[in-house]
């Protein structure tokens, strides 16, 4: 019975210590009104910058470096990929695809 009372008091102390709302948390304006209005909701994201980033990514995908193109080609062919683990992607591409040109 004595241990039950001590455990209950300890639980109450831990609960009050962890659930205490400090003054700093009440200073934030989100505490009173956590929702933004429609005009302010999109202020931090500009539509033009997102579209510009997507466009730049598409341009980079189209104009890859020759080494990257060779590596992707080698990764799609399993024997070339295994050869590349041992000797490197440049040597593997040259070994498997270099004779074709």
Coordinates of N, CA and C in Angstrom, one line a residue:
X1 N 0.8 -1.2 0.0 CA 0.0 0.0 0.0 C 0.9 1.3 0.0
X2 N 2.0 1.2 0.8 CA 2.9 2.3 0.9 C 3.5 2.6 -0.5
X3 N 3.9 1.5 -1.2 CA 4.6 1.7 -2.5 C 3.6 2.2 -3.5
X4 N 2.3 1.9 -3.4 CA 1.3 2.4 -4.3 C 1.2 3.9 -4.2
X5 N 1.2 4.4 -2.9 CA 1.1 5.8 -2.7 C 2.3 6.5 -3.2
X6 N 3.5 6.0 -3.0 CA 4.7 6.6 -3.5 C 4.7 6.6 -5.0
X7 N 4.3 5.5 -5.6 CA 4.3 5.5 -7.1 C 3.3 6.5 -7.7
X8 N 2.1 6.6 -7.0 CA 1.1 7.6 -7.4 C 1.6 9.0 -7.3
X9 N 2.3 9.3 -6.2 CA 2.9 10.7 -6.0 C 4.0 10.9 -7.0
X10 N 4.8 9.9 -7.3 CA 5.8 10.1 -8.3 C 5.2 10.3 -9.7
X11 N 4.2 9.6 -10.0 CA 3.5 9.8 -11.3 C 2.9 11.2 -11.4
X12 N 2.3 11.7 -10.3 CA 1.8 13.0 -10.4 C 2.9 14.1 -10.6
X13 N 4.0 13.9 -9.9 CA 5.1 14.8 -10.0 C 5.6 14.8 -11.5
X14 N 5.8 13.6 -12.0 CA 6.3 13.5 -13.4 C 5.3 14.1 -14.4
X15 N 4.0 13.9 -14.2 CA 3.0 14.4 -15.1 C 3.0 16.0 -15.0
X16 N 3.1 16.5 -13.8 CA 3.0 18.0 -13.7 C 4.3 18.6 -14.3
X17 N 5.4 17.9 -14.2 CA 6.7 18.4 -14.8 C 6.7 18.4 -16.3
X18 N 6.1 17.4 -16.9 CA 6.1 17.3 -18.3 C 4.9 18.0 -19.0
X19 N 3.8 18.2 -18.3 CA 2.6 18.8 -18.9 C 2.5 20.3 -18.6
X20 N 3.5 20.9 -18.0 CA 3.5 22.3 -17.6 C 3.6 23.2 -18.8
X21 N 2.7 24.1 -19.0 CA 2.7 25.1 -20.1 C 3.5 26.3 -19.6
X22 N 4.6 26.5 -20.2 CA 5.5 27.6 -19.8 C 5.0 28.9 -20.5
X23 N 5.5 30.0 -20.0 CA 5.1 31.3 -20.5 C 5.6 31.5 -21.9
X24 N 6.8 30.9 -22.3 CA 7.3 31.0 -23.6 C 6.4 30.4 -24.7
X25 N 5.8 29.3 -24.3 CA 4.9 28.7 -25.3 C 3.6 29.5 -25.5
X26 N 3.3 30.4 -24.6 CA 2.1 31.2 -24.8 C 2.4 32.5 -25.5
X27 N 3.7 32.8 -25.7 CA 4.1 34.0 -26.4 C 3.9 33.9 -27.9
X28 N 3.9 32.7 -28.4 CA 3.7 32.5 -29.8 C 2.3 32.8 -30.2
X29 N 2.2 33.5 -31.4 CA 0.9 33.8 -31.9 C 0.1 32.6 -32.4
X30 N 0.8 31.5 -32.7 CA 0.1 30.3 -33.1 C -0.7 29.7 -32.0
X31 N -0.4 30.0 -30.8 CA -1.1 29.4 -29.7 C -2.6 29.9 -29.7
X32 N -2.8 31.2 -30.0 CA -4.1 31.7 -30.0 C -4.9 31.4 -31.3
X33 N -4.2 31.5 -32.4 CA -4.8 31.2 -33.7 C -3.9 30.4 -34.6
X34 N -4.0 29.1 -34.5 CA -3.1 28.2 -35.3 C -3.3 28.2 -36.8
X35 N -4.4 28.7 -37.3 CA -4.7 28.6 -38.7 C -4.4 29.9 -39.4
X36 N -3.9 29.8 -40.6 CA -3.6 31.0 -41.4 C -4.8 31.3 -42.4
X37 N -4.9 32.6 -42.7 CA -5.9 32.8 -43.7 C -5.4 32.5 -45.1
X38 N -6.3 32.5 -46.1 CA -5.9 32.1 -47.4 C -4.8 32.9 -48.1
X39 N -4.8 34.2 -47.8 CA -3.8 35.1 -48.4 C -2.5 34.8 -47.9
X40 N -2.3 34.6 -46.6 CA -1.0 34.4 -46.0 C -0.5 33.0 -46.2
X41 N -1.4 32.0 -46.5 CA -1.0 30.6 -46.6 C 0.1 30.4 -47.7
X42 N -0.1 31.1 -48.8 CA 0.9 30.9 -49.9 C 2.0 32.0 -50.0
X43 N 2.1 32.8 -49.0 CA 3.1 33.8 -49.0 C 4.6 33.2 -49.1
X44 N 4.8 32.1 -48.4 CA 6.1 31.6 -48.3 C 6.5 30.7 -49.5
X45 N 5.6 30.4 -50.3 CA 5.9 29.6 -51.5 C 5.5 30.4 -52.7
X46 N 6.4 30.6 -53.6 CA 6.1 31.3 -54.8 C 5.9 30.3 -56.0
X47 N 4.9 30.4 -56.7 CA 4.6 29.5 -57.8 C 5.6 29.5 -58.9
X48 N 6.1 30.7 -59.2 CA 7.1 30.8 -60.2 C 8.4 30.1 -59.9
X49 N 8.8 30.1 -58.6 CA 10.1 29.5 -58.3 C 9.9 28.0 -58.3
X50 N 8.7 27.4 -58.0 CA 8.5 26.0 -58.1 C 8.6 25.6 -59.6
X51 N 7.9 26.3 -60.4 CA 7.9 26.0 -61.9 C 9.3 26.1 -62.5
X52 N 10.0 27.1 -62.0 CA 11.4 27.3 -62.5 C 12.3 26.2 -62.1
X53 N 12.1 25.7 -60.9 CA 12.9 24.6 -60.4 C 12.6 23.3 -61.2
X54 N 11.3 23.1 -61.5 CA 10.9 21.9 -62.2 C 11.5 22.0 -63.6
X55 N 11.4 23.2 -64.2 CA 12.0 23.3 -65.6 C 13.5 23.1 -65.6
X56 N 14.2 23.7 -64.6 CA 15.6 23.5 -64.6 C 16.0 22.0 -64.4
X57 N 15.2 21.3 -63.6 CA 15.4 19.8 -63.4 C 15.2 19.1 -64.7
X58 N 14.2 19.4 -65.5 CA 14.0 18.8 -66.7 C 15.1 19.1 -67.7
X59 N 15.6 20.3 -67.7 CA 16.7 20.6 -68.6 C 18.0 19.8 -68.3
X60 N 18.2 19.7 -67.0 CA 19.4 18.9 -66.5 C 19.2 17.4 -66.9
X61 N 18.0 16.9 -66.9 CA 17.8 15.5 -67.3 C 18.1 15.3 -68.7
X62 N 17.7 16.3 -69.6 CA 18.0 16.1 -71.0 C 19.4 16.3 -71.4
X63 N 20.2 17.1 -70.7 CA 21.6 17.3 -71.0 C 22.5 16.7 -70.0
X64 N 22.6 15.4 -70.0 CA 23.4 14.7 -69.0 C 24.9 14.7 -69.6
X65 N 25.8 14.5 -68.6 CA 27.2 14.4 -69.0 C 27.3 13.0 -69.7
X66 N 28.3 12.9 -70.6 CA 28.5 11.6 -71.3 C 28.8 10.5 -70.3
X67 N 29.6 10.8 -69.3 CA 30.0 9.7 -68.3 C 28.7 9.2 -67.5
X68 N 27.8 10.2 -67.2 CA 26.6 9.8 -66.5 C 25.7 8.9 -67.4
X69 N 25.6 9.2 -68.7 CA 24.9 8.4 -69.6 C 25.5 7.0 -69.8
X70 N 26.8 7.0 -69.8 CA 27.5 5.7 -69.9 C 27.3 4.8 -68.7
X71 N 27.3 5.5 -67.5 CA 27.1 4.8 -66.3 C 25.7 4.2 -66.2
X72 N 24.7 5.0 -66.6 CA 23.3 4.5 -66.6 C 23.1 3.3 -67.5
X73 N 23.7 3.4 -68.7 CA 23.6 2.4 -69.7 C 24.3 1.1 -69.1
X74 N 25.4 1.3 -68.4 CA 26.1 0.1 -67.8 C 25.3 -0.5 -66.7
X75 N 24.6 0.4 -65.9 CA 23.9 -0.1 -64.7 C 22.7 -0.9 -65.2
X76 N 22.1 -0.7 -66.4 CA 21.0 -1.4 -66.9 C 21.4 -2.8 -67.4
X77 N 22.6 -3.0 -67.7 CA 23.1 -4.3 -68.2 C 23.9 -5.0 -67.1
X78 N 23.3 -6.1 -66.6 CA 23.9 -6.7 -65.3 C 25.3 -7.2 -65.5
X79 N 25.8 -7.8 -66.5 CA 27.2 -8.2 -66.6 C 28.1 -6.9 -66.6
X80 N 27.7 -5.9 -67.2 CA 28.5 -4.6 -67.2 C 28.5 -4.1 -65.8
X81 N 27.4 -4.2 -65.1 CA 27.4 -3.6 -63.7 C 28.4 -4.4 -62.8
X82 N 28.4 -5.8 -63.0 CA 29.2 -6.6 -62.2 C 30.7 -6.3 -62.5
X83 N 31.0 -6.1 -63.8 CA 32.3 -5.8 -64.2 C 32.8 -4.4 -63.6
X84 N 31.8 -3.5 -63.6 CA 32.1 -2.2 -63.0 C 32.4 -2.2 -61.6
X85 N 31.8 -3.1 -60.8 CA 32.1 -3.2 -59.4 C 33.6 -3.5 -59.2
X86 N 34.2 -4.3 -60.1 CA 35.5 -4.7 -59.9 C 36.5 -3.7 -60.6
X87 N 36.2 -3.2 -61.8 CA 37.1 -2.4 -62.6 C 36.7 -1.0 -62.8
X88 N 35.5 -0.6 -62.4 CA 35.1 0.8 -62.6 C 34.2 0.9 -63.8
X89 N 33.3 1.9 -63.7 CA 32.3 2.1 -64.8 C 32.9 2.5 -66.1
X90 N 34.0 3.2 -66.1 CA 34.6 3.6 -67.4 C 35.1 2.4 -68.1
X91 N 35.9 1.5 -67.4 CA 36.4 0.3 -68.0 C 35.3 -0.6 -68.4
X92 N 34.3 -0.7 -67.6 CA 33.2 -1.7 -67.9 C 32.4 -1.2 -69.2
X93 N 32.2 0.1 -69.3 CA 31.5 0.6 -70.5 C 32.4 0.4 -71.7
X94 N 33.7 0.6 -71.6 CA 34.6 0.4 -72.7 C 34.6 -1.1 -73.1
X95 N 34.6 -2.0 -72.1 CA 34.7 -3.4 -72.3 C 33.4 -3.9 -73.0
X96 N 32.2 -3.5 -72.6 CA 31.0 -4.0 -73.1 C 30.4 -3.2 -74.3
X97 N 30.6 -1.9 -74.3 CA 29.9 -1.1 -75.3 C 30.9 -0.3 -76.1
X98 N 32.2 -0.3 -75.8 CA 33.1 0.5 -76.6 C 33.4 0.0 -78.0
X99 N 33.2 -1.3 -78.2 CA 33.5 -1.9 -79.5 C 32.4 -1.6 -80.5
X100 N 31.3 -1.2 -80.1 CA 30.2 -0.9 -81.0 C 30.4 0.3 -81.9
X101 N 31.1 1.3 -81.4 CA 31.3 2.5 -82.1 C 32.4 2.5 -83.1

